PDB file of C-alpha atoms in Angstrom:
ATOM      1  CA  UNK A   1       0.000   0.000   0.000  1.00  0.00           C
ATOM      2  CA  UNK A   2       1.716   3.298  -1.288  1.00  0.00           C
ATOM      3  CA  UNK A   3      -1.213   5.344  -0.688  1.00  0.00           C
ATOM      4  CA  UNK A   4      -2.095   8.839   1.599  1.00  0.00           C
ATOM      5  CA  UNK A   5      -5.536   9.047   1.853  1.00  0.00           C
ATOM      6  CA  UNK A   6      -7.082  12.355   2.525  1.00  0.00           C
ATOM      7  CA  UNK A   7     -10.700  12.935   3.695  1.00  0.00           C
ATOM      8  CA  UNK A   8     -13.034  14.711   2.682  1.00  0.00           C
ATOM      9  CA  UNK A   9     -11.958  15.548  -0.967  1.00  0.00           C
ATOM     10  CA  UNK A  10     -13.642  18.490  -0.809  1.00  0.00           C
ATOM     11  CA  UNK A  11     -15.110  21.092   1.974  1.00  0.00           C
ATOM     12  CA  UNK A  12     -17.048  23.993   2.142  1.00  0.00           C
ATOM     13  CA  UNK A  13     -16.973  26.033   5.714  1.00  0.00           C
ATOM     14  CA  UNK A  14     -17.921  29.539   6.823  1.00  0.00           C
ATOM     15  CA  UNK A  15     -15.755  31.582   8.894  1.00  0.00           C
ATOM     16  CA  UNK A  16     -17.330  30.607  12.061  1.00  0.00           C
ATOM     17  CA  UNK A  17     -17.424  26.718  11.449  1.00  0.00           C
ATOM     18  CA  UNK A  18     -14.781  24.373  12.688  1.00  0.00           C
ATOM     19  CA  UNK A  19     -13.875  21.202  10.634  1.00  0.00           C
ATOM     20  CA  UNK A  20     -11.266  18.788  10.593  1.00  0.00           C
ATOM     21  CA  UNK A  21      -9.041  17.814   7.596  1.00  0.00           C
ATOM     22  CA  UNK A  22      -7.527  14.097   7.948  1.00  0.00           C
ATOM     23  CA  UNK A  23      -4.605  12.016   6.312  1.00  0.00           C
ATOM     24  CA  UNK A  24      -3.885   8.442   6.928  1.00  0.00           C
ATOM     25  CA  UNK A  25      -1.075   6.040   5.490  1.00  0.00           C
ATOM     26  CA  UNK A  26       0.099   2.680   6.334  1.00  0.00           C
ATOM     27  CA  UNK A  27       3.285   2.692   4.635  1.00  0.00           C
ATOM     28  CA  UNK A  28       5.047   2.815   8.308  1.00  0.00           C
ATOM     29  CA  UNK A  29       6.105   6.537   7.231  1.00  0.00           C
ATOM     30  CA  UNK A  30       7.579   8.216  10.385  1.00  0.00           C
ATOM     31  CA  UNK A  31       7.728  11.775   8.744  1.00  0.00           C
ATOM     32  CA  UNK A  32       3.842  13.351   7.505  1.00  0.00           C
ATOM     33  CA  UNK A  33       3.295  16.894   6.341  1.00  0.00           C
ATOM     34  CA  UNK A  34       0.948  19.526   5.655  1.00  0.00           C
ATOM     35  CA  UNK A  35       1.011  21.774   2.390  1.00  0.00           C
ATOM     36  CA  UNK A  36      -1.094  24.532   1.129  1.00  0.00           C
ATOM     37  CA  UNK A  37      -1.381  25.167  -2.441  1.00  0.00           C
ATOM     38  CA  UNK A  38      -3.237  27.760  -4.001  1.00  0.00           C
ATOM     39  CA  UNK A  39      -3.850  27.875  -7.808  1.00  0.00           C
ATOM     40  CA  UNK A  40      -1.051  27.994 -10.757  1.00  0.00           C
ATOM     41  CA  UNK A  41       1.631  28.279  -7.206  1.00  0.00           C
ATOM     42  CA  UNK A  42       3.637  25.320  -5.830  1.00  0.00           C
ATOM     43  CA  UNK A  43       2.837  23.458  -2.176  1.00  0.00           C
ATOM     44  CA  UNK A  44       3.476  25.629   0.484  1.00  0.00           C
ATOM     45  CA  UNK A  45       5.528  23.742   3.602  1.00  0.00           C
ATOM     46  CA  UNK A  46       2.945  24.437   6.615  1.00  0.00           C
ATOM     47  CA  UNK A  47       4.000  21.413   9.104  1.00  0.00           C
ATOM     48  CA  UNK A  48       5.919  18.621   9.709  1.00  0.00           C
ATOM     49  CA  UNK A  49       5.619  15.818  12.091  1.00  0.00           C
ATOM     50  CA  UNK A  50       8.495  13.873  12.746  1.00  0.00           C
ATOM     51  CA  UNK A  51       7.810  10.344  15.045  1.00  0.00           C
ATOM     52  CA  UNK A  52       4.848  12.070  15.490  1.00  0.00           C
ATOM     53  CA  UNK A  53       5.869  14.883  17.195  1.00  0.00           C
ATOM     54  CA  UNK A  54       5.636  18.209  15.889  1.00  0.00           C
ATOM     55  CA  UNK A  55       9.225  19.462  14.225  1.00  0.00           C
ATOM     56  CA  UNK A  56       8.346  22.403  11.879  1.00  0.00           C
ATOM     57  CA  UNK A  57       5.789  25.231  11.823  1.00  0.00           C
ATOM     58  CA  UNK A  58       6.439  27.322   9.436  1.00  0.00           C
ATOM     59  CA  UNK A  59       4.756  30.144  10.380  1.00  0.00           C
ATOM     60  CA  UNK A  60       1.671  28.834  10.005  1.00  0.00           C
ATOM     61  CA  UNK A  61      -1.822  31.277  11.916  1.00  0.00           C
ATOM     62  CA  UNK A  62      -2.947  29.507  14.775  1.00  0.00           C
ATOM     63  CA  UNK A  63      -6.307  29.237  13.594  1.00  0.00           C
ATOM     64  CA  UNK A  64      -4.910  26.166  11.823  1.00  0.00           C
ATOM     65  CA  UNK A  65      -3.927  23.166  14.271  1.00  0.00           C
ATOM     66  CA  UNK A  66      -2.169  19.869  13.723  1.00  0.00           C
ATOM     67  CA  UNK A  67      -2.726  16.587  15.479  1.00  0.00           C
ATOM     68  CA  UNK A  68      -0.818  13.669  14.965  1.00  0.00           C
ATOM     69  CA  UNK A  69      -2.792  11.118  17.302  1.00  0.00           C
ATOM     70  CA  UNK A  70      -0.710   7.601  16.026  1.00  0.00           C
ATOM     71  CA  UNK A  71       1.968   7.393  13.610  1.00  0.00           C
ATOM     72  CA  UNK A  72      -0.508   6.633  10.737  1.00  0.00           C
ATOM     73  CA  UNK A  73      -2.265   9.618  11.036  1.00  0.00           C
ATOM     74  CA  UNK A  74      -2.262  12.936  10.633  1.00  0.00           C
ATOM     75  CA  UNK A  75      -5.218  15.712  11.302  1.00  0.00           C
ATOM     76  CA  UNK A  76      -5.583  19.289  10.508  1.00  0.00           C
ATOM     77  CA  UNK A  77      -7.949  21.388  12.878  1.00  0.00           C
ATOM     78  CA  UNK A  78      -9.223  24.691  11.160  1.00  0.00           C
ATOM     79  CA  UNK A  79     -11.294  27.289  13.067  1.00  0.00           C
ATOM     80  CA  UNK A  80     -12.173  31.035  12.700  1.00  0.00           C
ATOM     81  CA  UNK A  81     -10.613  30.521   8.848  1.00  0.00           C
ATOM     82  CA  UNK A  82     -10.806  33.440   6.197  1.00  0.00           C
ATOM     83  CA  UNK A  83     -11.456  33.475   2.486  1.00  0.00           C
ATOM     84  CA  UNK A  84      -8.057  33.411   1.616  1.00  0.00           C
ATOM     85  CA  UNK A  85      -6.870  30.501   3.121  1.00  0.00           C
ATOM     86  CA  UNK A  86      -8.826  28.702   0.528  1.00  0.00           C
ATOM     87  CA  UNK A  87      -6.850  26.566  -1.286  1.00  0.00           C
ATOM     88  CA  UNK A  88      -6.240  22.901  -1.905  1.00  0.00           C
ATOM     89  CA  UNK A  89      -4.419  21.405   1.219  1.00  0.00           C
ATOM     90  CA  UNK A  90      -2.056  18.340   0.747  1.00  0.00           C
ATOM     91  CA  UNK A  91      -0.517  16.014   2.898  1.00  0.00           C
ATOM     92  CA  UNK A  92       2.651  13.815   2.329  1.00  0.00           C
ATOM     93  CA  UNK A  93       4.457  11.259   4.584  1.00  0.00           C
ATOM     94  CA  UNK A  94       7.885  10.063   3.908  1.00  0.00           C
ATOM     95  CA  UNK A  95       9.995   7.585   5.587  1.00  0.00           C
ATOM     96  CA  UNK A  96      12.194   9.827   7.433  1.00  0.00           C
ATOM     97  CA  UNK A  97      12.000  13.551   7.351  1.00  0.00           C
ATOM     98  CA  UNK A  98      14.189  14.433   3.926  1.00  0.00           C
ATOM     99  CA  UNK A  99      13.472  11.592   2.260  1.00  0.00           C
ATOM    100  CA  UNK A 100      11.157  10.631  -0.838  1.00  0.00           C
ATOM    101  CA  UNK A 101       7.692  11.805  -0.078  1.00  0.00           C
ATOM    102  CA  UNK A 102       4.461  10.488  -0.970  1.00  0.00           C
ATOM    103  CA  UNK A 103       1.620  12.591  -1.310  1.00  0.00           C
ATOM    104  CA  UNK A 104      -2.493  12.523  -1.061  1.00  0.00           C
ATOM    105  CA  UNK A 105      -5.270  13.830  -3.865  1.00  0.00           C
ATOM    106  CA  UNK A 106      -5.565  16.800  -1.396  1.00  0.00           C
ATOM    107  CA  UNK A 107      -8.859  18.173   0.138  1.00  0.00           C
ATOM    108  CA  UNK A 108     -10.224  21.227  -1.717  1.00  0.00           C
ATOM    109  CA  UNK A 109     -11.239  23.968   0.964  1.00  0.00           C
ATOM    110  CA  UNK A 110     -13.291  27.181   0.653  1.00  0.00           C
ATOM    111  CA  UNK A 111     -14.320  29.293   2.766  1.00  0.00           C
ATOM    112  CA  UNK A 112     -17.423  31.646   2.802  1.00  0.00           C
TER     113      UNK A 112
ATOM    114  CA  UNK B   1      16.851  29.217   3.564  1.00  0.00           C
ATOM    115  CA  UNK B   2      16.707  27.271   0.195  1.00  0.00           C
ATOM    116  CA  UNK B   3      16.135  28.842  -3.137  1.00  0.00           C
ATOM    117  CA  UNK B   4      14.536  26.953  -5.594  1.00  0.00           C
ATOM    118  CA  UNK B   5      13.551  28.443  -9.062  1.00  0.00           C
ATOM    119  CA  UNK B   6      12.511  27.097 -11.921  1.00  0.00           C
ATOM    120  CA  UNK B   7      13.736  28.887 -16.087  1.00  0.00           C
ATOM    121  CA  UNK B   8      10.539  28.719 -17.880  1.00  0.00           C
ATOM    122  CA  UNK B   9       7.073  28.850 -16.519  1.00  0.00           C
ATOM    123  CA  UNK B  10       5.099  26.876 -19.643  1.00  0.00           C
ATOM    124  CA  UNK B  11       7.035  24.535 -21.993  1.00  0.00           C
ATOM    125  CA  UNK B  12       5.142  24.036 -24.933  1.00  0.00           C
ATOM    126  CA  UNK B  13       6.221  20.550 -26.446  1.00  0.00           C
ATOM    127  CA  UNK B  14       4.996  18.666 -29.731  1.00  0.00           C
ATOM    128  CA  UNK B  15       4.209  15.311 -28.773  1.00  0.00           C
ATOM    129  CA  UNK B  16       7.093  12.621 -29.927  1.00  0.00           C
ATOM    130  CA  UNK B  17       9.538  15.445 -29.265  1.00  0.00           C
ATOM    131  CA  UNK B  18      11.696  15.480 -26.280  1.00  0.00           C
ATOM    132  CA  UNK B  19      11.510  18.090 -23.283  1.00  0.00           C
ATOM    133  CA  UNK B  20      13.779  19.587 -21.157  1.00  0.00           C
ATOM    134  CA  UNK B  21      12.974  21.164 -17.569  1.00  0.00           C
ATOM    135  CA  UNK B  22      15.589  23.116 -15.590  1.00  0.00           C
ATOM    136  CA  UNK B  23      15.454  23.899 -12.183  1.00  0.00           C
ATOM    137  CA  UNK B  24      18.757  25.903 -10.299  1.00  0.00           C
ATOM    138  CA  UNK B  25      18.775  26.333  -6.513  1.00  0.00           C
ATOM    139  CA  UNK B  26      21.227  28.021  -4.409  1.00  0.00           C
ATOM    140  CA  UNK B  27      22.108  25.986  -1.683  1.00  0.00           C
ATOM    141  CA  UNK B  28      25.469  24.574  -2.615  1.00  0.00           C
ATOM    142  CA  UNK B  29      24.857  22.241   0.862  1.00  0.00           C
ATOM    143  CA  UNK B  30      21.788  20.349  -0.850  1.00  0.00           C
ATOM    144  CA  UNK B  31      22.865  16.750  -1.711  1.00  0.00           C
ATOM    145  CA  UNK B  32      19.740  15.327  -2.632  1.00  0.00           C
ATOM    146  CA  UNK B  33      17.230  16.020  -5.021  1.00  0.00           C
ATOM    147  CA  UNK B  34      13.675  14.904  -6.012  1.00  0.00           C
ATOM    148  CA  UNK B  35      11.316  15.959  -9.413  1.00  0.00           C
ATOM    149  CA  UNK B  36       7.572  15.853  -9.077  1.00  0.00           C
ATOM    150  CA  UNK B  37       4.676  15.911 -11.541  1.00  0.00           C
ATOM    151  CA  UNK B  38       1.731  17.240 -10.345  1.00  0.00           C
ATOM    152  CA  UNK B  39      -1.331  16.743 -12.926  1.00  0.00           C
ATOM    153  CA  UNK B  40      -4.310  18.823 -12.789  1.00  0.00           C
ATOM    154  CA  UNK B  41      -6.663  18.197  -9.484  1.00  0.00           C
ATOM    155  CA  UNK B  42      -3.983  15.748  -8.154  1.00  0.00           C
ATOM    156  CA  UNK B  43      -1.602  15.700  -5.532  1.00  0.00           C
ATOM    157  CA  UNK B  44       2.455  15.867  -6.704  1.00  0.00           C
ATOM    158  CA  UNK B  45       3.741  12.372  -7.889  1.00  0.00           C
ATOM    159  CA  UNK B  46       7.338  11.235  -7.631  1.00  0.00           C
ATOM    160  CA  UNK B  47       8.732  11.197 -10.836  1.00  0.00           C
ATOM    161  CA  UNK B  48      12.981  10.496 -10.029  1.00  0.00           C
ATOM    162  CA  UNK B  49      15.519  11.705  -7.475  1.00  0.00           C
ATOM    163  CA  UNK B  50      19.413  11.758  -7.457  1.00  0.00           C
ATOM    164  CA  UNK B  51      21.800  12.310  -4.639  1.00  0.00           C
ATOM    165  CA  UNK B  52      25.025  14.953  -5.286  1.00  0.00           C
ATOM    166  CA  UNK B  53      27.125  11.824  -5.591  1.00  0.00           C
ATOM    167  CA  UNK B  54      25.563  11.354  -8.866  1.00  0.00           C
ATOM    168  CA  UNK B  55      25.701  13.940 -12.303  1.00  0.00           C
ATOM    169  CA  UNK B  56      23.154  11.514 -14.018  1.00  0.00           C
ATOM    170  CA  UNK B  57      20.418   9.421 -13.029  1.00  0.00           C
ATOM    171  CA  UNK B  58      18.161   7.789 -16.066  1.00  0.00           C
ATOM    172  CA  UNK B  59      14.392   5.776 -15.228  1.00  0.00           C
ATOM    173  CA  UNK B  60      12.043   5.337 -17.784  1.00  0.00           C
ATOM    174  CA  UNK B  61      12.215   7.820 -20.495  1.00  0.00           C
ATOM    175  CA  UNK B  62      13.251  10.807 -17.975  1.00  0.00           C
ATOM    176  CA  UNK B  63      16.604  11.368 -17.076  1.00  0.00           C
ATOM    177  CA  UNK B  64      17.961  13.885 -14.432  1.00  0.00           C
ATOM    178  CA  UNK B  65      21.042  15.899 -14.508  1.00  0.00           C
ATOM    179  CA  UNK B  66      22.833  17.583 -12.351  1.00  0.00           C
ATOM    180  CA  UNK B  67      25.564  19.917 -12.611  1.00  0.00           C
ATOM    181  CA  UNK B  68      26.513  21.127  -9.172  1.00  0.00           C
ATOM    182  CA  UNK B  69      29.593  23.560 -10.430  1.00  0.00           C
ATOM    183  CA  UNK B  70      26.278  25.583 -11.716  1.00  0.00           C
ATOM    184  CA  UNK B  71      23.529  24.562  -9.151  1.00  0.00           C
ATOM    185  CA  UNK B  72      21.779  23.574 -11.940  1.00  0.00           C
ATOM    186  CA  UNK B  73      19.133  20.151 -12.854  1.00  0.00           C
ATOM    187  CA  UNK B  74      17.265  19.339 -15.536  1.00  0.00           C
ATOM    188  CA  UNK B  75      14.781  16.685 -16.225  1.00  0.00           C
ATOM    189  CA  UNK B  76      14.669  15.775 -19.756  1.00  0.00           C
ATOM    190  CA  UNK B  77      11.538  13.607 -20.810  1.00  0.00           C
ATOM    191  CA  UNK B  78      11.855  11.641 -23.903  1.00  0.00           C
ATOM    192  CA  UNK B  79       9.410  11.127 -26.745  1.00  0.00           C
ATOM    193  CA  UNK B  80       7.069  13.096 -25.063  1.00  0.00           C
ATOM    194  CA  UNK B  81       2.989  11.895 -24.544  1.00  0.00           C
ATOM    195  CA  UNK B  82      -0.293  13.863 -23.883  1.00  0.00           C
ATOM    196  CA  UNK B  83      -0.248  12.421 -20.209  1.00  0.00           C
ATOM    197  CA  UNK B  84       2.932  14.314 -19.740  1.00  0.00           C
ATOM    198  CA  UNK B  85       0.811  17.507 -19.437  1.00  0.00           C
ATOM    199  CA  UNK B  86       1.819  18.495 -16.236  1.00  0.00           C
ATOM    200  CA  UNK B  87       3.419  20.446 -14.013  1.00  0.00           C
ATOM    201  CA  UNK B  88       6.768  19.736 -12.683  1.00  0.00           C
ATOM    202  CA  UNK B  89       8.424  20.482  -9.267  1.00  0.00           C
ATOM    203  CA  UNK B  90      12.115  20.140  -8.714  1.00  0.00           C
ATOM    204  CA  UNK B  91      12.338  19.832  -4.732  1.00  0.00           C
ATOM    205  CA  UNK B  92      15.419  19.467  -2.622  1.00  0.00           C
ATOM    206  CA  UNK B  93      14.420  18.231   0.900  1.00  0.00           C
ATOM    207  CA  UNK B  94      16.907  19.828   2.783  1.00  0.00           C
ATOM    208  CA  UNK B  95      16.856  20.424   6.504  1.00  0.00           C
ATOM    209  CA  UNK B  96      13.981  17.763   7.052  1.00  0.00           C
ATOM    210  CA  UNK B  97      11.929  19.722   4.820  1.00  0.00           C
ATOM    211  CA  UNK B  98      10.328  19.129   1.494  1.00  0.00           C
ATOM    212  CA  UNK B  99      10.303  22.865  -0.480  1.00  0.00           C
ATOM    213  CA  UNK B 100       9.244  23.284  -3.733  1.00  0.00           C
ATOM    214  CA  UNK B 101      10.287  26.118  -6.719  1.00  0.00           C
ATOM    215  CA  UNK B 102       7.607  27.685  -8.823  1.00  0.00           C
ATOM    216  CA  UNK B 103       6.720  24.354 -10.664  1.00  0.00           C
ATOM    217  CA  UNK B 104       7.339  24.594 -14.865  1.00  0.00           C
ATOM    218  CA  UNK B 105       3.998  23.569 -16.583  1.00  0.00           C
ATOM    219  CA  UNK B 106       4.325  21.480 -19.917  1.00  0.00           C
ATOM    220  CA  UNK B 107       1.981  21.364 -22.529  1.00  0.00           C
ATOM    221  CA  UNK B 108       1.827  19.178 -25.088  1.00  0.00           C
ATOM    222  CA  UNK B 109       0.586  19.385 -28.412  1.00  0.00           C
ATOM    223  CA  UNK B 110      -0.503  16.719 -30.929  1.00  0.00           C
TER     224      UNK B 110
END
């Protein structure tokens, strides 16, 4: 199984709403991320998780929250979100952090 | 940090002919590099990687090169086919960290 599986594929939320974004692979992957990608622009680094503890925010508003609850899985929180952080939002895992990453279909967000 | 750029935005390629993608970065520390394809509406797909130990590396009809006296790569895709319509990431994960340049999208034409 080489696959990240990302739920739901796509999501509609208002400002107000909270919703969860989720990854899961079972490739034994010790390394998962979170991109953003908006349209015609590459991924965006947001977080990575590394044994499944957080290594790298890069920056990233705190109305966006990772989880990493067991090593095959890998949740974005989003509250209070604006109209531009829609975008498509990927997540990867790799073996180790550097290595050859695998990536998901993405989950398309917008917000109203 | 690293800088990762890519020449050309849109390569425009007849199909059958071959196509060349160049990426330069400016970390002279990176030893290890990756090219992804990301097709419309998908996430980005592993295409081929080579370390800095390496100034070739050749899979199946793409072939990487890497000059590091330039900080240079380029991913050359042979006999090229519709479902090479893409666009393509050169990515050196450096510092635990997967960071992408601006991506060079190919079109091909019949």
């Amino acid at each position: 199984d080489t696959e990240v599986t990302q739920t739901p594929k796509h999501l509609v939320m208002g400002m107000t709403n909270k919703k969860s974004l989720k990854c899961e692979q079972h490739m034994g992957h010790r390394a998962m991320y979170w991109y953003k990608q908006k349209a015609k622009k590459p991924p965006e680094l947001m977080f990575v998780y590394s044994y499944e503890k957080l290594s790298i925010n890069e920056s990233v508003p705190s109305r966006f929250s990772p989880e990493c609850p067991n090593s095959s899985l890998l949740n974005l929180h989003l509250h209070a979100l604006q109209p531009e952080d829609s975008a498509l939002y990927l997540c990867a895992s790799s073996q180790e952090t550097g290595s050859e990453a695998f990536f998901g279909q993405g989950t398309r967000l917008t917000v109203v | 940090g690293e800088s990762v750029g890519l020449h050309l935005p849109t390569l425009s390629v007849q199909e059958g002919d071959n196509s060349i993608i160049n990426c330069a970065y400016s970390n002279s520390a990176s030893d290890y590099f990756i090219w992804y394809k990301q097709e419309s509406g998908k996430g980005p797909q592993f295409i081929i990687d080579i370390r800095s130990n390496m100034d070739k590396r050749q899979g199946q009809r793409v072939t990487v090169l890497l000059n590091k006296t330039v900080k240079h790569l380029s991913l050359q895709i042979a006999a090229t086919q519709p479902g090479d319509s893409a666009v393509y990431f050169c990515a050196p994960p450096g510092w635990g960290k997967l960071q992408f340049g601006a991506g060079t999208q190919v079109v091909v034409t019949p």
